[in-house]
PDB file of C-alpha atoms in Angstrom:
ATOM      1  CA  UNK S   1      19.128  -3.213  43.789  1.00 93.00           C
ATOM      2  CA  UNK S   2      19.739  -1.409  46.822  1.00 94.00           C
ATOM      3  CA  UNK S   3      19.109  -2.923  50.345  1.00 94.00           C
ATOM      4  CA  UNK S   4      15.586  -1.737  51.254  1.00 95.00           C
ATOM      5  CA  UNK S   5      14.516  -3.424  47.645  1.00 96.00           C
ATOM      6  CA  UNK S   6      16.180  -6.437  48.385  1.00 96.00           C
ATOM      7  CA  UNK S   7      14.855  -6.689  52.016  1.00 95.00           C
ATOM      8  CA  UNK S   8      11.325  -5.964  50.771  1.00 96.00           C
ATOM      9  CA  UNK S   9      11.748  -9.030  47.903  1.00 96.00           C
ATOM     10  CA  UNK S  10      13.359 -11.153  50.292  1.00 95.00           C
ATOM     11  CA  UNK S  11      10.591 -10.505  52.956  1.00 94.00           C
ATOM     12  CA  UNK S  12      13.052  -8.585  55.836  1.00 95.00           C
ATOM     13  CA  UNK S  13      13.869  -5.547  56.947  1.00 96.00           C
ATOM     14  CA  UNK S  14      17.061  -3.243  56.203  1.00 96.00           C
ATOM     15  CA  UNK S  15      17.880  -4.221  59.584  1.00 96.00           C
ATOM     16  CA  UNK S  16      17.757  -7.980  59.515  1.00 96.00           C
ATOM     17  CA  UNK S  17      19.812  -8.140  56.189  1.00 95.00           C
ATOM     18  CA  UNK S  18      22.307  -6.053  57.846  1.00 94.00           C
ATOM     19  CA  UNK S  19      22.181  -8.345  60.335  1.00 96.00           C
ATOM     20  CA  UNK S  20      22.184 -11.689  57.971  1.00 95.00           C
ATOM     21  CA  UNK S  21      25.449  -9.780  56.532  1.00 95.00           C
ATOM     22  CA  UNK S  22      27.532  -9.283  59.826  1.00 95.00           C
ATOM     23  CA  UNK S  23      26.692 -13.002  60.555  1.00 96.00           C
ATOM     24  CA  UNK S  24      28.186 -14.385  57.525  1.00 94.00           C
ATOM     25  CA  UNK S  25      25.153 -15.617  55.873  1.00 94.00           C
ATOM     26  CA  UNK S  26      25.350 -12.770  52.651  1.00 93.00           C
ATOM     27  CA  UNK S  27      28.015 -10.684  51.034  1.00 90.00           C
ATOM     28  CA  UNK S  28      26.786  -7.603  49.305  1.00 88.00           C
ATOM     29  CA  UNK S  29      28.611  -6.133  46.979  1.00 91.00           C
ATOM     30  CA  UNK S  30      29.327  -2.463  46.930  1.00 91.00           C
ATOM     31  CA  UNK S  31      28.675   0.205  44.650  1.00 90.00           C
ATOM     32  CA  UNK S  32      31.474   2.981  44.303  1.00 92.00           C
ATOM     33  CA  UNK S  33      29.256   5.289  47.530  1.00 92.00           C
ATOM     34  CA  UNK S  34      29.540   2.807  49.218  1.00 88.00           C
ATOM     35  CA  UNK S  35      26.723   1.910  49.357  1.00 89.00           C
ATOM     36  CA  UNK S  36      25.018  -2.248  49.208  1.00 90.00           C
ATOM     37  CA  UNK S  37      24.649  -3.610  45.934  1.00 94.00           C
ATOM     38  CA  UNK S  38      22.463  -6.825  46.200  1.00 95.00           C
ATOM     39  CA  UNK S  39      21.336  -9.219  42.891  1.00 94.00           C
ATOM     40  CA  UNK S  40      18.405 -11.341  42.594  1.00 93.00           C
ATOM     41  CA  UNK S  41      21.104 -14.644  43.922  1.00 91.00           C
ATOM     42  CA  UNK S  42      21.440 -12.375  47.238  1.00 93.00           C
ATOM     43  CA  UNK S  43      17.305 -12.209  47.412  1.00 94.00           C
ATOM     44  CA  UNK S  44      17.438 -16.109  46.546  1.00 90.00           C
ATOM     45  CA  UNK S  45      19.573 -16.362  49.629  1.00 92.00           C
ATOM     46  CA  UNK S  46      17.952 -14.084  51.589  1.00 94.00           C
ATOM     47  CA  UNK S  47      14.048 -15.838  50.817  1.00 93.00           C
ATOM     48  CA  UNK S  48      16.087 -19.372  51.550  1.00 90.00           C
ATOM     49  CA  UNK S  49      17.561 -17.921  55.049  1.00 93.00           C
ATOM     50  CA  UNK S  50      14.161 -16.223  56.353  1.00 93.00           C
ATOM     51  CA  UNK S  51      12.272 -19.838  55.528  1.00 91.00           C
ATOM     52  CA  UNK S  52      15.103 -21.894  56.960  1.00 91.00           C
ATOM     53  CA  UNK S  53      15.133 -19.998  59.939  1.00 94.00           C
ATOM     54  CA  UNK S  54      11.533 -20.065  60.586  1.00 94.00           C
ATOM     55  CA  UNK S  55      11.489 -23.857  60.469  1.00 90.00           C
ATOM     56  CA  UNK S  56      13.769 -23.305  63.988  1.00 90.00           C
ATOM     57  CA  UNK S  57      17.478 -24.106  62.193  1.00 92.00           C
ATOM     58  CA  UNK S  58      19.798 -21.040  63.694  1.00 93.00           C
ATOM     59  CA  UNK S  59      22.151 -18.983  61.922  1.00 94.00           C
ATOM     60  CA  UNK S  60      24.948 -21.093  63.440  1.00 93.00           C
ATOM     61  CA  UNK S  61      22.867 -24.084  61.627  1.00 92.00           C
ATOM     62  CA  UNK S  62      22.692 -22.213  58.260  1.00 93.00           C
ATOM     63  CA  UNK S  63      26.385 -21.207  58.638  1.00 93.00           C
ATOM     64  CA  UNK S  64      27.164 -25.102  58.996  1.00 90.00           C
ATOM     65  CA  UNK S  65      25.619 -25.597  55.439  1.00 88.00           C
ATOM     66  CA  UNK S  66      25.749 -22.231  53.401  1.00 86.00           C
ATOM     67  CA  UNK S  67      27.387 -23.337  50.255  1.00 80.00           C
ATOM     68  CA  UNK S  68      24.147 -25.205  49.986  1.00 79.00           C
ATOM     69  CA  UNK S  69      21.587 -22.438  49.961  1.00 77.00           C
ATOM     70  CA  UNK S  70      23.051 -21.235  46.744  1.00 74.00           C
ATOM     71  CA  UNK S  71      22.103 -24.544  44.678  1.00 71.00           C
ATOM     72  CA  UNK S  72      19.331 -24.161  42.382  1.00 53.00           C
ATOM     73  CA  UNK S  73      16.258 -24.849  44.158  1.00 53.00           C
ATOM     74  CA  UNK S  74      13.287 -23.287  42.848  1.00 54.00           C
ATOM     75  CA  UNK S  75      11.042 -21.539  45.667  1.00 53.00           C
ATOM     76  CA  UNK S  76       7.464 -20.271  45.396  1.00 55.00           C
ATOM     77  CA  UNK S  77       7.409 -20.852  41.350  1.00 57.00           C
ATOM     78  CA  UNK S  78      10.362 -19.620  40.718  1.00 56.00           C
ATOM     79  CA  UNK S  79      12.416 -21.097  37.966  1.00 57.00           C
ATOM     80  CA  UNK S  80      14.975 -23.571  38.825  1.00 52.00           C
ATOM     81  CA  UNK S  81      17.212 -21.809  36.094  1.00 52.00           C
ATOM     82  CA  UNK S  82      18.952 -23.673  33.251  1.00 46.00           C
ATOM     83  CA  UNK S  83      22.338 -25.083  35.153  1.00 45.00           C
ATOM     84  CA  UNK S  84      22.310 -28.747  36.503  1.00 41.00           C
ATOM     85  CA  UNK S  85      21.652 -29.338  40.350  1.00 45.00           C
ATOM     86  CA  UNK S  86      24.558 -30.130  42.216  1.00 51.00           C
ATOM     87  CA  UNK S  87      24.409 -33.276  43.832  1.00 50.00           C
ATOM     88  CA  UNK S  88      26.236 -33.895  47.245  1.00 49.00           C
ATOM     89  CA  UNK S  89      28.109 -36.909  48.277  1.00 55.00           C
ATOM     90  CA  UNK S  90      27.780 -35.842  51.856  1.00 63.00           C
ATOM     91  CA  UNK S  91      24.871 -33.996  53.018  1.00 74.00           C
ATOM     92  CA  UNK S  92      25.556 -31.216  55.693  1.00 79.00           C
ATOM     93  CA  UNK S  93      22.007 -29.923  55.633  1.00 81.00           C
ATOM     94  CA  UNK S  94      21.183 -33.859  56.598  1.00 82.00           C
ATOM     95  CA  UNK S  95      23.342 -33.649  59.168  1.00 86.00           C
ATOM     96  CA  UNK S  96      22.151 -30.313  60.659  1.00 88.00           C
ATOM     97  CA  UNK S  97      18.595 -31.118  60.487  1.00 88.00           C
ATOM     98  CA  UNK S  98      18.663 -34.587  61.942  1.00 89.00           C
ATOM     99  CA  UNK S  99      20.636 -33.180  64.938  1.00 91.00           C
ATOM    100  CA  UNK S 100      17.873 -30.828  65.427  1.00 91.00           C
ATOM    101  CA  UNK S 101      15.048 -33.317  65.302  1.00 93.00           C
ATOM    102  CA  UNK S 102      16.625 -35.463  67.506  1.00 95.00           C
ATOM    103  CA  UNK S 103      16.983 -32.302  69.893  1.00 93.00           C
ATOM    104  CA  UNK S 104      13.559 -31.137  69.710  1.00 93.00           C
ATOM    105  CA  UNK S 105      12.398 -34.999  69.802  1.00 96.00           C
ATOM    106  CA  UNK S 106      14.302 -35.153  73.216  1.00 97.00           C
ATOM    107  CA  UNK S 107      12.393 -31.878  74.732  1.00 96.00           C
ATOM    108  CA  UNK S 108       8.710 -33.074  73.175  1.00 97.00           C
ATOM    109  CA  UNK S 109       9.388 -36.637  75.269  1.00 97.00           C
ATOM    110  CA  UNK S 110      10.771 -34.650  78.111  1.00 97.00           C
ATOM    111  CA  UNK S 111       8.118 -32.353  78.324  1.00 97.00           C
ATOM    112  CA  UNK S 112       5.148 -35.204  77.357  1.00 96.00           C
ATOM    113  CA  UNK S 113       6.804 -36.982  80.716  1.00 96.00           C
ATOM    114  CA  UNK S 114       6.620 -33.386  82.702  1.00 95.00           C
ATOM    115  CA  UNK S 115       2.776 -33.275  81.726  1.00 93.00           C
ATOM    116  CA  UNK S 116       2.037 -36.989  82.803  1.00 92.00           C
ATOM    117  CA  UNK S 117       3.445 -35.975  86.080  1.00 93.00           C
ATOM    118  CA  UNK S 118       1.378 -33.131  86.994  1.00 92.00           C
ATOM    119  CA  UNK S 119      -1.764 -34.706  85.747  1.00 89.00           C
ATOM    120  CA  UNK S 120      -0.806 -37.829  87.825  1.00 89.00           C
ATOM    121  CA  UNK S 121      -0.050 -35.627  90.915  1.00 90.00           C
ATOM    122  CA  UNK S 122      -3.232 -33.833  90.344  1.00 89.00           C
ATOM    123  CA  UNK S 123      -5.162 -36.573  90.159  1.00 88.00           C
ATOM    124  CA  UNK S 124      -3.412 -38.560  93.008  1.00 88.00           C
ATOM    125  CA  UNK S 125      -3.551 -35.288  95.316  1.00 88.00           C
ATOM    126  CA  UNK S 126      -7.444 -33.864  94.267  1.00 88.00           C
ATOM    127  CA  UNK S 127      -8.899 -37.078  92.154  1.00 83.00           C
ATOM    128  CA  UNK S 128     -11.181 -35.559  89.561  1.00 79.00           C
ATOM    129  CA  UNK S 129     -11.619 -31.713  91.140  1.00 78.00           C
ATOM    130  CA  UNK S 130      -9.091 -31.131  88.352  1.00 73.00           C
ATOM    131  CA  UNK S 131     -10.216 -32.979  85.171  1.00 72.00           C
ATOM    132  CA  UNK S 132      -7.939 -32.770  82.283  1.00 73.00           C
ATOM    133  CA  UNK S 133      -9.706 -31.019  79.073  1.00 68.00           C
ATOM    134  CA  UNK S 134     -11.100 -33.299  76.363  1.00 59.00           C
ATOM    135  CA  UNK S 135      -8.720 -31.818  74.100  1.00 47.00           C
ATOM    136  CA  UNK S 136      -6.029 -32.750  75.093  1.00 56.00           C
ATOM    137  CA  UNK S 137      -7.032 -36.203  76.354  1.00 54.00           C
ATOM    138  CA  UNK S 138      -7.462 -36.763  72.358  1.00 54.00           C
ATOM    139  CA  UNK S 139      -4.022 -35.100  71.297  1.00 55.00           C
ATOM    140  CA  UNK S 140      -2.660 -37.757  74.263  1.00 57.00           C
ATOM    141  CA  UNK S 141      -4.341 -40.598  72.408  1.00 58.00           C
ATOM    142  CA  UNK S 142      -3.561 -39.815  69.418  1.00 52.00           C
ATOM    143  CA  UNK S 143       0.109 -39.386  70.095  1.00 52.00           C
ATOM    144  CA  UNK S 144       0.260 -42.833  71.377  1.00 54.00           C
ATOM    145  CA  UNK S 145      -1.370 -43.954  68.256  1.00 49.00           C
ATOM    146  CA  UNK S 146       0.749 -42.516  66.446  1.00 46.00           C
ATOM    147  CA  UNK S 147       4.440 -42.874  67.753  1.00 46.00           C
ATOM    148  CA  UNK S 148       5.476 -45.695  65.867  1.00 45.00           C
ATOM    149  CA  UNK S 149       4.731 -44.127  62.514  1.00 43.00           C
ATOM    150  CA  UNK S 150       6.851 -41.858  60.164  1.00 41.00           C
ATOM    151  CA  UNK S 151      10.875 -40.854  60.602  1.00 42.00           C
ATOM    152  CA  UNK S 152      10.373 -39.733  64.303  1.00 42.00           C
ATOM    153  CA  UNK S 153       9.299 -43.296  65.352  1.00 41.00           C
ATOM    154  CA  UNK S 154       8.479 -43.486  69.048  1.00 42.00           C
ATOM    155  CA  UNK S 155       8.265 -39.829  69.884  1.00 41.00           C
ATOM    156  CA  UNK S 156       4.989 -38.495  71.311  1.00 43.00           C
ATOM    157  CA  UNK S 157       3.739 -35.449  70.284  1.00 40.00           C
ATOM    158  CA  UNK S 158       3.183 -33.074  73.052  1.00 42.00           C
ATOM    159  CA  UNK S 159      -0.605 -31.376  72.863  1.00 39.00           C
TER     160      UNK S 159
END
């Protein structure tokens, strides 16, 4: 299929598949114009790099771990096809994704700590001329409720 097809069943524009291509993340193959070839693997790809990258991995992350993206993992109902899984002895996607939890862990407690301090200052400077919305009181609470539970133990939630 040609590349507007294969944008528009991948979810992208022309544009950002060009884009994927020049960054390493696809190889299209080329018809004897010239022109981009791409195969229902490529939109596989493609589906598996828009969805990765929305979660907040980069292309640099994806790069770290693209032999990966072509394993068979069905997506939205697709069929997982009839070849085995590969199994990995060593996990780069692991790797990638618990160095960017542990990232965005670190700027939720830093920022959690930023918020305390203004609503302390506030309160210190003005006392209760600046209340702090009920809302977020309860996402506070429940935060601290909830830090020592699941694989980000300890980290707050910021509201």
């Amino acid at each position: 299929m040609r590349i507007g097809d294969a944008a528009a069943a991948a979810g992208l524009t022309p544009r950002a598949l060009r884009y994927y291509e020049e960054e390493g993340l696809l190889r299209a193959r080329r018809m004897a114009s010239g022109h981009r070839e791409y195969g229902p693997e490529d939109v596989h790809r493609l589906r598996a790099v828009r969805r990765l990258l929305e979660t907040g991995l980069t292309i640099g992350d994806l790069l770290a771990f693209i032999d990966v993206l072509d394993m068979v993992y069905p997506m939205d109902g697709e069929d997982a096809g009839p070849g085995p899984v590969e199994r990995l002895d060593h996990c780069p996607v692991a790797e990638v994704t618990a160095r960017r939890l542990a990232a965005l862990d670190e700027r939720i407690a830093r920022l959690v700590e930023a918020r305390n301090r203004l609503a302390a200052g506030l309160a210190d400077r003005f006392g209760n001329v600046f209340p702090e919305p009920a809302a977020r009181q309860d996402a506070n609470q429940g935060a601290d409720q909830g830090a020592d539970k699941g694989p980000n133990r300890g980290a707050k939630r910021a509201a």
